[in-house]
Short mmCIF file of C-alpha atoms in Angstrom, two decimals:
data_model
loop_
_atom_site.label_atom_id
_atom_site.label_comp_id
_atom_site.label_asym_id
_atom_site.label_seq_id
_atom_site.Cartn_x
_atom_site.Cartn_y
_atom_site.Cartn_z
CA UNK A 7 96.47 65.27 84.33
CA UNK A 8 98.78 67.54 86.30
CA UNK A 9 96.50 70.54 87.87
CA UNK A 10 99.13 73.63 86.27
CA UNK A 11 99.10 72.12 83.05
CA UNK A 12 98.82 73.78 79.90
CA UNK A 13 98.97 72.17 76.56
CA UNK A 14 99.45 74.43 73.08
CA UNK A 15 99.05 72.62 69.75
CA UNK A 16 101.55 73.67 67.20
CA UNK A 17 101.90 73.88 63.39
CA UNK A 18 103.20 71.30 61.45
CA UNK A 19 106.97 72.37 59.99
CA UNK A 20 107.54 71.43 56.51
CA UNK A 21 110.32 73.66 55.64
CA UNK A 22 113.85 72.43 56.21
CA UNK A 23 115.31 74.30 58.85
CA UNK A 24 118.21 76.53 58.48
CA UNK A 25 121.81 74.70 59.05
CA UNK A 26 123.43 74.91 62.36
CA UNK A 27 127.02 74.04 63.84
CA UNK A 28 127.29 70.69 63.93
CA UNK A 29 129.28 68.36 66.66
CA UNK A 30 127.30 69.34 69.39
CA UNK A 31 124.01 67.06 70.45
CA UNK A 32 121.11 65.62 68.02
CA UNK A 33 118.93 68.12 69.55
CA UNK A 34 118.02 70.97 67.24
CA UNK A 35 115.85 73.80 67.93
CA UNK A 36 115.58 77.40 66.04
CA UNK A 37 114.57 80.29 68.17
CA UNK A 38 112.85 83.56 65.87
CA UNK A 39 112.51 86.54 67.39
CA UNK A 40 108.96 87.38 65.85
CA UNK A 41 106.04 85.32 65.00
CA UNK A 42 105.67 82.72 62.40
CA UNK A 43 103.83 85.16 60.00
CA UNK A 44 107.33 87.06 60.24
CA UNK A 45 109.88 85.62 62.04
CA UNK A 46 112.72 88.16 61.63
CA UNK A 47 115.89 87.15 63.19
CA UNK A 48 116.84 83.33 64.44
CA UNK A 49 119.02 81.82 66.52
CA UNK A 50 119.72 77.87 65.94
CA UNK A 51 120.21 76.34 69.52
CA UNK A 52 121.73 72.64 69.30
CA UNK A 53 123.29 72.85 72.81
CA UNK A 54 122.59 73.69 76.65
CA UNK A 55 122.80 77.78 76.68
CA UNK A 56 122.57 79.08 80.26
CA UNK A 57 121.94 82.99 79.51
CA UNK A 58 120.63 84.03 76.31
CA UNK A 59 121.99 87.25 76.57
CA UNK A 60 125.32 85.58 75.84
CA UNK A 61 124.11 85.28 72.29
CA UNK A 62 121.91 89.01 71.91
CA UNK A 63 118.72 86.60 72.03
CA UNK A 64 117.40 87.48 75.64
CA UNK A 65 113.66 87.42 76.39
CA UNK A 66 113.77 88.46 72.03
CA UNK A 67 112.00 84.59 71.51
CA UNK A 68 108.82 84.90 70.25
CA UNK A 69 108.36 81.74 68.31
CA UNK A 70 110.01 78.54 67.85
CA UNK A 71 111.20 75.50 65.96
CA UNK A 72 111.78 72.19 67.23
CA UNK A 73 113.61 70.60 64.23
CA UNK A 74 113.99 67.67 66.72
CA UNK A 75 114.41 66.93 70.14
CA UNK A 76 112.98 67.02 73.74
CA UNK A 77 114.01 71.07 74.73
CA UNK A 78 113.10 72.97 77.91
CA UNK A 79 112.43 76.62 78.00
CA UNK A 80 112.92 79.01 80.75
CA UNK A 81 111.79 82.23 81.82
CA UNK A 82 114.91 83.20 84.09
CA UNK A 83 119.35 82.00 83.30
CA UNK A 84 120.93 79.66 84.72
CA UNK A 85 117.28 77.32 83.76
CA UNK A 86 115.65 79.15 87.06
CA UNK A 87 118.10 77.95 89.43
CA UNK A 88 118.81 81.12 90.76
CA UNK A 89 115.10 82.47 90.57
CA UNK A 90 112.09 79.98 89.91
CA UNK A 91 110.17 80.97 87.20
CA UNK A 92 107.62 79.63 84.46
CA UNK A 93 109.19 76.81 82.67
CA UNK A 94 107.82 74.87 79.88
CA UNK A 95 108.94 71.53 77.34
CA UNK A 96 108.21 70.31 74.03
CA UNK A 97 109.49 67.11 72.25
CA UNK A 98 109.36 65.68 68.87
CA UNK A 99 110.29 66.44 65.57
CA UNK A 100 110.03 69.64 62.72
CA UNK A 101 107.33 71.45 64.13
CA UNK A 102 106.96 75.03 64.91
CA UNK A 103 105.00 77.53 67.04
CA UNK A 104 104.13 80.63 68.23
CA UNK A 105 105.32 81.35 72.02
CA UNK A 106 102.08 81.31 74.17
CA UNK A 107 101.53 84.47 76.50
CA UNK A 108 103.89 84.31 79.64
CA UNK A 109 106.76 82.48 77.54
CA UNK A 110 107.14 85.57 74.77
CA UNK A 111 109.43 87.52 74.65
CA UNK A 112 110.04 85.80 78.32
CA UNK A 113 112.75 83.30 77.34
CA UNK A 114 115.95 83.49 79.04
CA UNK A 115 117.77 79.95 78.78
CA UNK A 116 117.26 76.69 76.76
CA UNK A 117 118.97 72.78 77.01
CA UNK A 118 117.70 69.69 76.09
CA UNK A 119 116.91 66.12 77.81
CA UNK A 120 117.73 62.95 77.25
CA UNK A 121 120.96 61.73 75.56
CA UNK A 122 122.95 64.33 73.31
CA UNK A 123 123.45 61.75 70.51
CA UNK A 124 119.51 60.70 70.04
CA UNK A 125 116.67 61.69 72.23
CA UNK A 126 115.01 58.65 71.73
CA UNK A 127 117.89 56.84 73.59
CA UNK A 128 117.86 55.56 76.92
CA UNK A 129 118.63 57.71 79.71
CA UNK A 130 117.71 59.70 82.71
CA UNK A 131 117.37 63.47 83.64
CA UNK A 132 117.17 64.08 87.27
CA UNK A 133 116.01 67.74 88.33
CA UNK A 134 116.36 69.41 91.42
CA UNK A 135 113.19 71.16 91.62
CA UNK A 136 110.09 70.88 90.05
CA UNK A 137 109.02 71.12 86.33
CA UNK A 138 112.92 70.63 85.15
CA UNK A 139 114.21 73.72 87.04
CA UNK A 140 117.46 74.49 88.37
CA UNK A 141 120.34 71.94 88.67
CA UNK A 142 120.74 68.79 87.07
CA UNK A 143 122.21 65.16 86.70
CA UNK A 144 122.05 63.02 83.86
CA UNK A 145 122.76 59.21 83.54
CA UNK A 146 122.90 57.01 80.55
CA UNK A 147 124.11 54.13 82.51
CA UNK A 148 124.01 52.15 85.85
CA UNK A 149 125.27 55.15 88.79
CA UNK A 150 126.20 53.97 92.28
CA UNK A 151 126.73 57.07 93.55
CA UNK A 152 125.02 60.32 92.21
CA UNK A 153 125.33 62.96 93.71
CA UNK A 154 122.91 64.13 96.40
CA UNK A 155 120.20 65.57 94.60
CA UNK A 156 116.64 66.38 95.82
CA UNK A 157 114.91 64.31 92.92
CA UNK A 158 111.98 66.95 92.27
CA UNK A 159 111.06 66.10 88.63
CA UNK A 160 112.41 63.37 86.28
CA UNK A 161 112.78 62.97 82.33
CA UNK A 162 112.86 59.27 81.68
CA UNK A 163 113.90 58.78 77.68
CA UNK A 164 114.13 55.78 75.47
CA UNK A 165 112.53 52.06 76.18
CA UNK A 166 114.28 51.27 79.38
CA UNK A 167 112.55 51.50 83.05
CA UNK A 168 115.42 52.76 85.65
CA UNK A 169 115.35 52.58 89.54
CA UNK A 170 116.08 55.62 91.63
CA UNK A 171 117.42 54.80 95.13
CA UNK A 172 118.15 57.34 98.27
CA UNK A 173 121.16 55.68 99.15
CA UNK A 174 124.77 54.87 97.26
CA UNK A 175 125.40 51.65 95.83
CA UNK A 176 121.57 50.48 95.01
CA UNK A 177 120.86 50.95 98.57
CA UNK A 178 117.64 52.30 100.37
CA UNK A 179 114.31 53.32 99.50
CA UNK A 180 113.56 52.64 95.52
CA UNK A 181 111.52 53.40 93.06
CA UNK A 182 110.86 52.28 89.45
CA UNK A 183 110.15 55.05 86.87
CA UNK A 184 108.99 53.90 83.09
CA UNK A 185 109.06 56.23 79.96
CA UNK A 186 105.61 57.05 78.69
CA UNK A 187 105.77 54.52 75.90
CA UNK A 188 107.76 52.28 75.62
CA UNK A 189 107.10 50.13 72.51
CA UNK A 190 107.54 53.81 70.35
CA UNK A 191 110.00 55.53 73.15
CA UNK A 192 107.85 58.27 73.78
CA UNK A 193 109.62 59.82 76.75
CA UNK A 194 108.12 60.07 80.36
CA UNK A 195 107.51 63.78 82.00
CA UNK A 196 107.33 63.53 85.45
CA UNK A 197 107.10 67.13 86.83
CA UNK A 198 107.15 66.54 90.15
CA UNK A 199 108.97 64.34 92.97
CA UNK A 200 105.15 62.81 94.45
CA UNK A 201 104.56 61.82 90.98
CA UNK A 202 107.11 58.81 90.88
CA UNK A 203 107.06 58.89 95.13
CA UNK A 204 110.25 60.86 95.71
CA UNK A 205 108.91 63.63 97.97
CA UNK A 206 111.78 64.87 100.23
CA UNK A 207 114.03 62.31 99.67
CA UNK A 208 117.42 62.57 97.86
CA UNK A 209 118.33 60.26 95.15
CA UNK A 210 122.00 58.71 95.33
CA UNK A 211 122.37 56.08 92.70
CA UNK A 212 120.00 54.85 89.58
CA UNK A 213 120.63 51.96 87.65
CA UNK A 214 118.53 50.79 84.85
CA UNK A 215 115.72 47.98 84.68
CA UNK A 216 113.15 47.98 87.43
CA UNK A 217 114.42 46.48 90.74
CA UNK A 218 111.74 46.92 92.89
CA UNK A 219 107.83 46.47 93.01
CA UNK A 220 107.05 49.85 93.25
CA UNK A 221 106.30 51.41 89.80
CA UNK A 222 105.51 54.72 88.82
CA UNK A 223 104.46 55.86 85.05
CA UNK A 224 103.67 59.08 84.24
CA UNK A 225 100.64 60.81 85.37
CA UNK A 226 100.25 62.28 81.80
CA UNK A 227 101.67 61.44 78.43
CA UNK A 228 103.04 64.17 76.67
CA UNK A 229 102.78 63.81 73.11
CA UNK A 230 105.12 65.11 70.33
CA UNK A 231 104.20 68.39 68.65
CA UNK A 232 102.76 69.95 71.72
CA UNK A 233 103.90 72.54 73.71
CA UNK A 234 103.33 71.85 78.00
CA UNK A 235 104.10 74.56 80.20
CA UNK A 236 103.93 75.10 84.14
CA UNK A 237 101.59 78.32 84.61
#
C-alpha cells in the first residue's frame, strides 16, 4: 500500500445522471457545487478541461458523480503542471460522493485516463510527475518513438501488459507494466516511477505485450467506487 494513500468509500448512484454533450469520450463525470444532501448547481464534464474557471466551476466542486470512467482531479490548472498540488482518481461506474477535506471546494482541473471511446480498453497513460500530474502522453498502440518523457506515474487500462523502454525503437532499458486485473480489466495505478522501476529514466517508445523479464504490477489495486487521493 502506497505510504500517502488515502482511500474514501462512496455512495452507490442510482439515479440516472443528467444528459451531457455527446461526441466527446465515454468518460462521464458530473461535478455539483454543494453536497449530496443539496447539490445546487452541476457541471457535466465528459472531456479533458484544463482550468475550471473557463466554465464558472473553479474550486465551486464540492461533490461528485462518476457516471463512468477512470477521472483525475486536481487542486491547481493546467492538472498541476505549473504548480504541484494534491491530486486524486476514482474509476468505475454511477457512483457519487462527497469531496473529502483538501479536495472541496479545491478543484481546479479534471481529464480522464485510458482510451476516450471505453475505459476498459487497452491503453497507456504516461505522466510526467508523480500521482498523474502535469504533462502527459497517451498510447493505444505500439510507439517507437514517444516523446521524451520522465515516466513518473503510469495508468495501465484494459487486459493488455505493455513494455516501456528508455530508448526509440524498442531499444534500452525495459520494463513490463500489467493492469491490476486483467481477467475483469480493472486498470493498474501506478503513482510513482520506482513502482514499475522507472526512477530517473525517460521513456521513449512502448509497445504492447511484455517483452522483457522484468515485471511490475501494481503495488495496490484500486477498486471501483473508491475515491484515492495523494495527501
Amino acid at each position: 500500500m502506497v505510504n500517502s494513500l488515502s482511500i474514501i468509500l462512496p455512495i452507490l448512484f442510482f439515479v440516472l445522471a443528467p444528459s451531457v454533450i455527446q461526441g466527446q469520450s465515454d468518460h462521464t463525470l458530473q461535478l455539483y457545487d454543494g453536497p449530496l444532501s443539496s447539490p445546487g448547481s452541476w457541471l457535466s464534464v465528459n472531456n479533458y478541461i484544463e482550468n475550471l474557471q473557463n466554465y464558472a466551476f473553479n474550486d465551486l466542486a464540492s461533490s461528485m458523480c462518476v457516471i463512468r470512467g477512470i477521472w483525475l482531479f486536481y487542486e491547481n490548472p493546467s492538472y498541476n503542471s505549473v504548480f504541484l498540488g494534491l491530486s486524486a482518481f476514482y474509476w468505475g461506474e454511477n457512483f457519487c460522493d462527497d469531496l473529502p477535506a483538501g479536495l472541496n471546494n479545491q478543484v481546479s482541473s479534471v481529464r480522464y485516463a485510458g482510451s476516450p471511446f471505453g475505459f476498459q480498453a487497452d491503453s497507456i497513460n504516461i505522466y510526467q510527475v508523480d500521482w498523474f500530474q502535469s504533462y502527459e502522453v497517451f498510447a493505444a498502440t505500439d510507439s517507437l518513438d514517444l516523446s521524451p518523457y520522465y515516466g513518473g506515474s503510469l495508468i495501465v487500462t484494459g487486459r493488455s501488459y505493455w513494455t516501456l523502454y528508455d530508448s526509440p525503437n524498442y531499444q534500452g532499458y525495459r520494463v513490463c507494466v500489467s493492469p491490476a486485473d486483467i481477467t475483469y480489466a480493472y486498470p493498474g495505478f501506478y503513482t510513482q516511477a520506482a513502482e514499475f522501476g522507472f526512477s530517473g529514466r525517460v521513456i521513449r517508445s512502448a509497445r504492447r505485450g511484455c517483452w522483457t523479464e522484468k515485471m511490475f504490477s501494481p503495488t495496490f489495486s484500486a477498486q471501483p467506487g473508491q475515491l484515492y487521493r495523494r495527501n
